[in-house]
Tab-separated table of C-alpha atoms in Angstrom:
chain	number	residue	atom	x	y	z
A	1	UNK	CA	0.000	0.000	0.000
A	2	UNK	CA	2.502	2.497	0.648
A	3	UNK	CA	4.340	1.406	-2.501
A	4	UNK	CA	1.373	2.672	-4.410
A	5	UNK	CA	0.878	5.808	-2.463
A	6	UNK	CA	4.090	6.984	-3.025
A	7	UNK	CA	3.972	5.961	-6.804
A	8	UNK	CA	0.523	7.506	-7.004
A	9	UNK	CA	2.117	10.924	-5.004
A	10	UNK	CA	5.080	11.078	-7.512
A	11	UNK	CA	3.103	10.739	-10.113
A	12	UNK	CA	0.874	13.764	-8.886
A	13	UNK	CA	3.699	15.827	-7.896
A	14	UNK	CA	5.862	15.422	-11.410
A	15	UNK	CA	2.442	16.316	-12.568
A	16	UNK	CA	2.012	19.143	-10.779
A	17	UNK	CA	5.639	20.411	-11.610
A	18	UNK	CA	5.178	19.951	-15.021
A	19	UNK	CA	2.359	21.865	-15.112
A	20	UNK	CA	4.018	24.579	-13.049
A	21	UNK	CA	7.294	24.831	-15.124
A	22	UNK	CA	5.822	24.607	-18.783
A	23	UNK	CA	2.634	26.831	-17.690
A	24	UNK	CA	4.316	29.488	-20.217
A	25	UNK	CA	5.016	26.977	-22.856
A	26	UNK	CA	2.184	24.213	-22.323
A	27	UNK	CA	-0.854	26.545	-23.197
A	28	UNK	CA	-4.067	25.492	-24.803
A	29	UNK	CA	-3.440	25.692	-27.915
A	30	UNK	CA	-0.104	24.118	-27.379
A	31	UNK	CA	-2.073	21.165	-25.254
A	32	UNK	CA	-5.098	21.161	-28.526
A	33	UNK	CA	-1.979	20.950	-31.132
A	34	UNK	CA	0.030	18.321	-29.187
A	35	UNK	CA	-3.311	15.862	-28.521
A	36	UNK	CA	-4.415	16.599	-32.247
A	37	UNK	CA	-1.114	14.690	-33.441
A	38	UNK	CA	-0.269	12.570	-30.714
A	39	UNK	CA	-1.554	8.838	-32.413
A	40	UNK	CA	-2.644	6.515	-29.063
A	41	UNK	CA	-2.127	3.528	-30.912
A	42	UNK	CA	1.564	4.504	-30.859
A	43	UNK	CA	1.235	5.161	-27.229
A	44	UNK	CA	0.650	1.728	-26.730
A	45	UNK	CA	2.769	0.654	-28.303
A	46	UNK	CA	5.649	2.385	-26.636
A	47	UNK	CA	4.320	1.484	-23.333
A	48	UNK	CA	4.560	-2.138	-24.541
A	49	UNK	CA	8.322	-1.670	-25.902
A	50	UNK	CA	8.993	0.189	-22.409
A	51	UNK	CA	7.583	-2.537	-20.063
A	52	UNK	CA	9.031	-5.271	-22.072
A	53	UNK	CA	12.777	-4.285	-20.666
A	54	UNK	CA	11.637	-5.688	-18.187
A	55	UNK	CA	12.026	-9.145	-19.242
A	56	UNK	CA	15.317	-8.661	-20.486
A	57	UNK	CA	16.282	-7.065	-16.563
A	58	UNK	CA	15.138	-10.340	-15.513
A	59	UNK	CA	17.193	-12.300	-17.498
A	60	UNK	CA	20.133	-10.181	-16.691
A	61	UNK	CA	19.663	-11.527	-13.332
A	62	UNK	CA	19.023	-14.310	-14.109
A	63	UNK	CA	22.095	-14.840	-15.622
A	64	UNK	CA	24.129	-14.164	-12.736
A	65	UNK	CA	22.580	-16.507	-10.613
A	66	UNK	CA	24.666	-18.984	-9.436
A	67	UNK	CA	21.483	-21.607	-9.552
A	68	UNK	CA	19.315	-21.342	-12.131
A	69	UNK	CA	17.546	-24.936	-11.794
A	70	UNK	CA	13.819	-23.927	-11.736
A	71	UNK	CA	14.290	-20.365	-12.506
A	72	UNK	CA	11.916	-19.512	-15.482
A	73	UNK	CA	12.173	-16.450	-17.027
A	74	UNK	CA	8.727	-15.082	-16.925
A	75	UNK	CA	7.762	-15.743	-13.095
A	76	UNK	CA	10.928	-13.584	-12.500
A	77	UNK	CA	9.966	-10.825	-14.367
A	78	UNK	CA	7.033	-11.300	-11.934
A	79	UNK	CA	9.017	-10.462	-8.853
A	80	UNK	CA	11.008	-8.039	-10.631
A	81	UNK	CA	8.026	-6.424	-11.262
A	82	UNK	CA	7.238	-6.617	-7.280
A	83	UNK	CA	10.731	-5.559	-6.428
A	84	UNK	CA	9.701	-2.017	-8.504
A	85	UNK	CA	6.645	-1.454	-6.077
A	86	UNK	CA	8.624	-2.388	-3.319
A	87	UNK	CA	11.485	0.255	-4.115
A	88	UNK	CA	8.814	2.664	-4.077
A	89	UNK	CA	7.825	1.769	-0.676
A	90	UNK	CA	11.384	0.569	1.090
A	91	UNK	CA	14.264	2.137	0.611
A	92	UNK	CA	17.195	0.626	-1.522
A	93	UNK	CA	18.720	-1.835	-0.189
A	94	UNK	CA	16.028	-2.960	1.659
A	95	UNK	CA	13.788	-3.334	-1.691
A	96	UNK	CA	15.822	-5.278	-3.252
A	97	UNK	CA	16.586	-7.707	-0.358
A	98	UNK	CA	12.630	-8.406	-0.135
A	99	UNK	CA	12.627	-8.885	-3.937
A	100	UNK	CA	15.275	-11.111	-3.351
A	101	UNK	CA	13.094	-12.833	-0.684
A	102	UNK	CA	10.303	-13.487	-3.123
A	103	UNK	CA	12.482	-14.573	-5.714
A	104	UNK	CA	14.403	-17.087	-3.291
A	105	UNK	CA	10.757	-18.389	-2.173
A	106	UNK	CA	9.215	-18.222	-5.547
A	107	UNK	CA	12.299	-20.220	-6.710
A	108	UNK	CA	13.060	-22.101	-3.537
A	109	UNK	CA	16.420	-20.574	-3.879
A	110	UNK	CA	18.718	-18.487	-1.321
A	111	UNK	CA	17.301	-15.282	-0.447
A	112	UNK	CA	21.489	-14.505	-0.113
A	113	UNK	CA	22.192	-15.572	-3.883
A	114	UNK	CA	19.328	-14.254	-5.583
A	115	UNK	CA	20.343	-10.314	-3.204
A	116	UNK	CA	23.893	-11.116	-4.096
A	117	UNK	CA	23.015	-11.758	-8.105
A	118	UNK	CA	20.682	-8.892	-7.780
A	119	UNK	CA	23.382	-6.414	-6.815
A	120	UNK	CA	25.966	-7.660	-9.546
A	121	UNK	CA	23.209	-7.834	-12.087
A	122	UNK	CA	22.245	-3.708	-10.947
A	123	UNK	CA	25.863	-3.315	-11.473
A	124	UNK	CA	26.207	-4.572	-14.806
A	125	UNK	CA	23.085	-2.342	-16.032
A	126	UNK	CA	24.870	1.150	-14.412
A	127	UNK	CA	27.687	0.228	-16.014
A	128	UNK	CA	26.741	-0.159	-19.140
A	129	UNK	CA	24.560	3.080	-19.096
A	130	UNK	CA	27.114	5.026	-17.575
A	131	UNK	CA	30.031	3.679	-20.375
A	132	UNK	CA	27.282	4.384	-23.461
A	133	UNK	CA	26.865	7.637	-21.882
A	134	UNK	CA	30.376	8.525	-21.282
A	135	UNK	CA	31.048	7.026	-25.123
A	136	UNK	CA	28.305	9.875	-26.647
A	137	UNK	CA	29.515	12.431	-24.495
A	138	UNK	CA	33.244	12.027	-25.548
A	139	UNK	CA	32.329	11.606	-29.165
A	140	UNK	CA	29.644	13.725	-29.817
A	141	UNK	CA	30.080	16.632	-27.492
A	142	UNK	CA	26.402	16.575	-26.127
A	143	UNK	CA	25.137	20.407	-25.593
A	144	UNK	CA	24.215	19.117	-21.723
A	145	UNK	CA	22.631	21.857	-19.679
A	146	UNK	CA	25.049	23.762	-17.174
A	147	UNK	CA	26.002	22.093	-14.299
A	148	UNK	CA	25.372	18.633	-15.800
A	149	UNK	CA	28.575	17.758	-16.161
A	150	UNK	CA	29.430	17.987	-12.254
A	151	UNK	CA	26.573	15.569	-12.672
A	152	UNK	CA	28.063	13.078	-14.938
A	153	UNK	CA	30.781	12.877	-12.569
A	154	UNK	CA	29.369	12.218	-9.206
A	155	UNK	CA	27.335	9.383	-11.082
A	156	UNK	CA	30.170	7.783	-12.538
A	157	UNK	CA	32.378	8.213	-9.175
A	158	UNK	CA	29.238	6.641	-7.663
A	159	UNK	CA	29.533	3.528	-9.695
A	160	UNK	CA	32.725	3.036	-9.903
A	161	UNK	CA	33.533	3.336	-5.794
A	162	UNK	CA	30.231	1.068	-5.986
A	163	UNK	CA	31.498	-1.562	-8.021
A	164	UNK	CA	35.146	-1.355	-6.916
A	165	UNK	CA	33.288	-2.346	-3.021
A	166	UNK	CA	31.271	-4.867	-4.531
A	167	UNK	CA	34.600	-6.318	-6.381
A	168	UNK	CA	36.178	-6.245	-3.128
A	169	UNK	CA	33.246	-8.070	-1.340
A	170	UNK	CA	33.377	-10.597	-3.904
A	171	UNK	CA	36.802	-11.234	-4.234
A	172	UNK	CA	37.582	-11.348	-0.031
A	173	UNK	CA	34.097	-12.344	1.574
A	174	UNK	CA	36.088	-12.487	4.885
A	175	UNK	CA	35.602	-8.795	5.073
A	176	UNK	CA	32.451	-8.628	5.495
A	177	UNK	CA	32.121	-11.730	7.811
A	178	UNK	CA	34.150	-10.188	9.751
A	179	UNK	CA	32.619	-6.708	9.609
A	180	UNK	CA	29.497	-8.719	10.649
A	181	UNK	CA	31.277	-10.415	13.660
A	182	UNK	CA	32.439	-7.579	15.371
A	183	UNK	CA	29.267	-5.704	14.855
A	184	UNK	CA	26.058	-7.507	14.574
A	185	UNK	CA	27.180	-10.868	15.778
A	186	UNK	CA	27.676	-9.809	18.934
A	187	UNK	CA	23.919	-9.411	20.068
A	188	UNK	CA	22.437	-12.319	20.712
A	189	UNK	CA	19.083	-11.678	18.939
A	190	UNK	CA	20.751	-10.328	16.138
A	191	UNK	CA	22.967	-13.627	15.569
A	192	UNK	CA	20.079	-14.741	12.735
A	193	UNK	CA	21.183	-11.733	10.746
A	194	UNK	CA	24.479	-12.275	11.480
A	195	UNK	CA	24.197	-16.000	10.073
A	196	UNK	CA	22.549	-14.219	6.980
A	197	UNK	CA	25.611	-11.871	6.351
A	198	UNK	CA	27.835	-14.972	6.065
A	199	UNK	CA	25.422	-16.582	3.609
A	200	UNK	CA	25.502	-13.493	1.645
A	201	UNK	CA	29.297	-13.241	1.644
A	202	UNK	CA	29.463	-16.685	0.573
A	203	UNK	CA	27.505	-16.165	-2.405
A	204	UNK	CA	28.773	-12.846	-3.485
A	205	UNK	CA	31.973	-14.736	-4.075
A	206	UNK	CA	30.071	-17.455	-5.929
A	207	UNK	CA	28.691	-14.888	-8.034
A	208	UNK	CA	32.027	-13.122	-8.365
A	209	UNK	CA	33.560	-16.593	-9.942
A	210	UNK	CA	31.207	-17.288	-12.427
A	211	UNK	CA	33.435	-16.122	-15.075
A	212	UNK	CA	33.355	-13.963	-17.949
A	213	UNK	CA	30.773	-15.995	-20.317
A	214	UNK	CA	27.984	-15.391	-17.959
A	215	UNK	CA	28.769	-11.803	-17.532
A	216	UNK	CA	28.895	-11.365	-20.957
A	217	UNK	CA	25.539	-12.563	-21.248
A	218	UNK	CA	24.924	-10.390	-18.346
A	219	UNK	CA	25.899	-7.154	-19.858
A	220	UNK	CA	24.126	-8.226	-23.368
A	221	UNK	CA	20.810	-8.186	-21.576
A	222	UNK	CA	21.144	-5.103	-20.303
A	223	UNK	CA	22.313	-3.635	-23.659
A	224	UNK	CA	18.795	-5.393	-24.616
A	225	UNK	CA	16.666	-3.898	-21.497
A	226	UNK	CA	17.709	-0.642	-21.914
A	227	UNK	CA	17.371	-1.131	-25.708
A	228	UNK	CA	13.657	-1.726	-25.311
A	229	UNK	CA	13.446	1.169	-22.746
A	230	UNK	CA	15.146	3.464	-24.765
A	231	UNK	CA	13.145	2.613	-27.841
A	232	UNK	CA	10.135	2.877	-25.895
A	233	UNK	CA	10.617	6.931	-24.735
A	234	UNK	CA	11.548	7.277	-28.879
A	235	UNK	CA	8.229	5.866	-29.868
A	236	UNK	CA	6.559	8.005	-26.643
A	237	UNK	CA	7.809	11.124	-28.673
A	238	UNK	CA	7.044	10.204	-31.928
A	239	UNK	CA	3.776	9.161	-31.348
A	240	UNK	CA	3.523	13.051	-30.090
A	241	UNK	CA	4.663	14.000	-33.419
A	242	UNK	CA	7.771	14.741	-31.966
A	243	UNK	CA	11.137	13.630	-33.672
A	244	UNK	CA	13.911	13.277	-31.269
A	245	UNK	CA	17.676	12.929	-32.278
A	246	UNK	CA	18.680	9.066	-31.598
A	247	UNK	CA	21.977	9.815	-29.941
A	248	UNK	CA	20.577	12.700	-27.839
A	249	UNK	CA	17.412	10.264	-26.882
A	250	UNK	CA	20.102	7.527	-26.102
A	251	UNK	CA	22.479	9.937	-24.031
A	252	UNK	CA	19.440	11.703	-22.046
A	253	UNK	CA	18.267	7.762	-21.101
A	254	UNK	CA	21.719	6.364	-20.478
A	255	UNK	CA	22.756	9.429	-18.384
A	256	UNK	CA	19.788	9.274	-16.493
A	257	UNK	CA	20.083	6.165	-15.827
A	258	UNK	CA	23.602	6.217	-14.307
A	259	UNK	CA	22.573	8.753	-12.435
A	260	UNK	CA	19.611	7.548	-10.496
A	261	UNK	CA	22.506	5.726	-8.284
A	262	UNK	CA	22.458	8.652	-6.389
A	263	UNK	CA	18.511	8.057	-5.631
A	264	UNK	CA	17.843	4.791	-5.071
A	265	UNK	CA	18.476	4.605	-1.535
A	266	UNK	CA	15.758	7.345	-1.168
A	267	UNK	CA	12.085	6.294	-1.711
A	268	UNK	CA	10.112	8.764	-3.368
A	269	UNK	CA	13.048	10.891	-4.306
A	270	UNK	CA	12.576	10.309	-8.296
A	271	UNK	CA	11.566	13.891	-8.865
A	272	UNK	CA	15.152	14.674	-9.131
A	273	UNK	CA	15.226	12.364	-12.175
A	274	UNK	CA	12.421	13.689	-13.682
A	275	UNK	CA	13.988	17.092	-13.894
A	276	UNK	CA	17.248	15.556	-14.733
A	277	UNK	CA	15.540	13.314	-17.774
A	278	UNK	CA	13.525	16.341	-19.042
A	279	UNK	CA	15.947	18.975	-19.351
A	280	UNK	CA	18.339	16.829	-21.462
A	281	UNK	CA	15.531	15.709	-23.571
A	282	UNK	CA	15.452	19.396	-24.147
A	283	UNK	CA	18.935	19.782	-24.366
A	284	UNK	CA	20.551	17.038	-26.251
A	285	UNK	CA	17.675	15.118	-27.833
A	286	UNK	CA	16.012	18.583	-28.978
A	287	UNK	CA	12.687	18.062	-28.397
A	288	UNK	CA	10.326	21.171	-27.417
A	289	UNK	CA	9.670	22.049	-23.733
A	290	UNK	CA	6.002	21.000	-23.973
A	291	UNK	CA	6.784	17.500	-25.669
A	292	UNK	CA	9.449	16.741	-23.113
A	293	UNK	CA	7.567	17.880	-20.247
A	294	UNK	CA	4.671	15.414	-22.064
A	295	UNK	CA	7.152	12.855	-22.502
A	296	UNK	CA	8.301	12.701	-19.234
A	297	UNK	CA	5.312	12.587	-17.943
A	298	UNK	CA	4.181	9.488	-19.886
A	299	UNK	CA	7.817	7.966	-18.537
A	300	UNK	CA	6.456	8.790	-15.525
A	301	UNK	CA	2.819	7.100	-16.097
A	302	UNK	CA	4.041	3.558	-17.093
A	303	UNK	CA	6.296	3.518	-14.309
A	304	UNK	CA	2.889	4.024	-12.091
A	305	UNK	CA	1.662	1.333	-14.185
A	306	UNK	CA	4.552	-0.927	-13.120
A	307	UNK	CA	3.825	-0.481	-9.208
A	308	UNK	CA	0.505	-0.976	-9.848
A	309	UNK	CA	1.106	-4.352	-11.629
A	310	UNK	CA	3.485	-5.077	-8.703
A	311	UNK	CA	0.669	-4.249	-6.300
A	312	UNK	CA	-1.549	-6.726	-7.724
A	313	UNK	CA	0.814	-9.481	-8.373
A	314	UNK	CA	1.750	-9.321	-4.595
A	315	UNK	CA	-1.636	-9.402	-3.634
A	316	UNK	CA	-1.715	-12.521	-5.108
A	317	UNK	CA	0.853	-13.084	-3.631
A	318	UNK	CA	-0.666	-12.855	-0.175
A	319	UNK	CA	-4.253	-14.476	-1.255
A	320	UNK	CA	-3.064	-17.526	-2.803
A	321	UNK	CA	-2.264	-20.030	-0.305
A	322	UNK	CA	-0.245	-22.794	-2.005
A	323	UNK	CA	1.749	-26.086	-0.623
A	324	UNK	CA	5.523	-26.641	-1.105
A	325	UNK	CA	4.930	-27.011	-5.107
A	326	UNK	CA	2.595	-24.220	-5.837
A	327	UNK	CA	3.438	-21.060	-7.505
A	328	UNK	CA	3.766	-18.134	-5.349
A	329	UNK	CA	3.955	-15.639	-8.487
A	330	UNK	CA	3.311	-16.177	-12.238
């Protein structure tokens, strides 16, 4: 429930800032000439190109899963789709360990492995958003607004000192057991979690070993995710009549990607994004203020349409009792 409210709230408030910041631009006869060649049928079908990265983020975790006996595709993109509601409600870290949770009982797999794939598999997606976004800004010298580039920069130190710690976790897992030891494992009701934090240190090292085939696959469906993604917001503005510049389009999603490190350990803070995604639509992928303002308000509206989806699949969660061979989600 509070997953929804705050999607429902963010949704409002982008909303309500759009209005607000394009009230000189967005005015009615702006709004009658934008719906007159905006084509709905292309709106759904960019919603359906936009929701199906999703699949392709579940098989990127998928892929680094150090057990995959039982895992099917589909029912994962289930509790990915859960794990989106639930980073609306949770913080972070804490999301993505209860999306982990399902997963591990959907799966009957460890909660540990499927958090510690998880984490390597978020990894692998920054990182390839932040290199294609790095590439176009070297190469094409994208007009970004001011102050952007201070941006670019705290987003890539962000994921580098990120995945240089998770590296480190991976490679010596007796750090963290023994961060865990002298910390948590010394109060008594506390020694489950403690017992937890070993599991998980095992298995980030069992991740970290599975070689550079799997990650290869790893980093090929995120190339395919944010493909679909990407190709969605494209269609989103076309279908508005609008005709966005391809490497602009790609930059503005990459970028924004790589930087929404720096909020996701804060539910509800996605606003910053929103301003973030707009302006470079307007800056780099040249699209009016009104259709990028529309745009990212339609960005916005699918994602809503994600926690919903996530709200009723864990609903079913909770309604359908099942025995030790029954689904749990898809």
């Amino acid at each position: 429930m509070r997953g929804l409210v705050v999607g429902t709230l963010v949704l409002a408030l982008v909303g309500f800032v759009v209005f607000i910041a394009g009230s000189s631009a967005l005015t009615e006869d702006a709004v009658r000439a934008m719906w007159r060649r905006s084509d709905l049928k292309l709106f759904a079908l960019a919603f359906a190109m936009m929701t199906a990265g999703l699949y392709f983020l579940a098989l990127r975790w998928r892929a680094m899963m150090t057990d995959r006996t039982g895992v099917e595709v589909l029912p994962l993109t289930g509790v990915f789709v859960v794990g989106t509601l639930l980073h609306y409600a949770l913080p972070g870290p804490v999301g993505e360990f209860a999306a982990a949770a399902l997963a591990g009982r959907r799966f009957r797999i460890s909660t540990e492995m499927a958090f510690a794939a998880s984490v390597h598999a978020r990894f692998i997606g920054l990182a390839v958003a932040g290199f294609v976004s790095a590439a176009l800004f070297a190469t094409l010298d994208m007009p970004v607004p001011d102050g952007m580039s201070r941006w670019i920069g705290l987003a890539t130190a962000a994921i580098a000192g990120g995945a240089v710690a998770l590296g480190v976790l991976s490679a010596y897992p007796a750090v963290l057991r023994e961060a865990s030891a002298r910390t948590i494992g010394r109060i008594r009701f506390l020694r489950r979690v403690h017992a937890s934090v070993e599991r998980l240190a095992d298995s980030l090292q069992a991740v970290g070993r599975l070689g550079p085939r799997r990650y290869a696959w790893g980093v090929l469906w995120a190339l395919c995710g944010h493909g679909a993604v990407a190709g969605g917001i494209w269609m989103a503005a076309y279908a508005l009549g609008a005709t966005p510049d391809p490497a602009g389009l790609a930059f503005t999603y990459t970028m924004s990607t790589a930087g929404a490190v720096v909020l996701f350990a804060f539910p509800g803070s996605q606003l910053g994004w929103d301003a973030m995604f707009a302006s470079l639509l307007v800056a780099t992928a040249g699209l009016a203020v009104p259709d990028a303002l529309a745009v990212t308000l339609l960005v916005r509206l699918q994602q809503l349409f994600i926690v919903l989806l996530g709200g009723i699949l864990l609903l079913r969660v909770a309604a359908v009792r099942t025995d030790d061979t029954g689904p749990l989600i898809g």
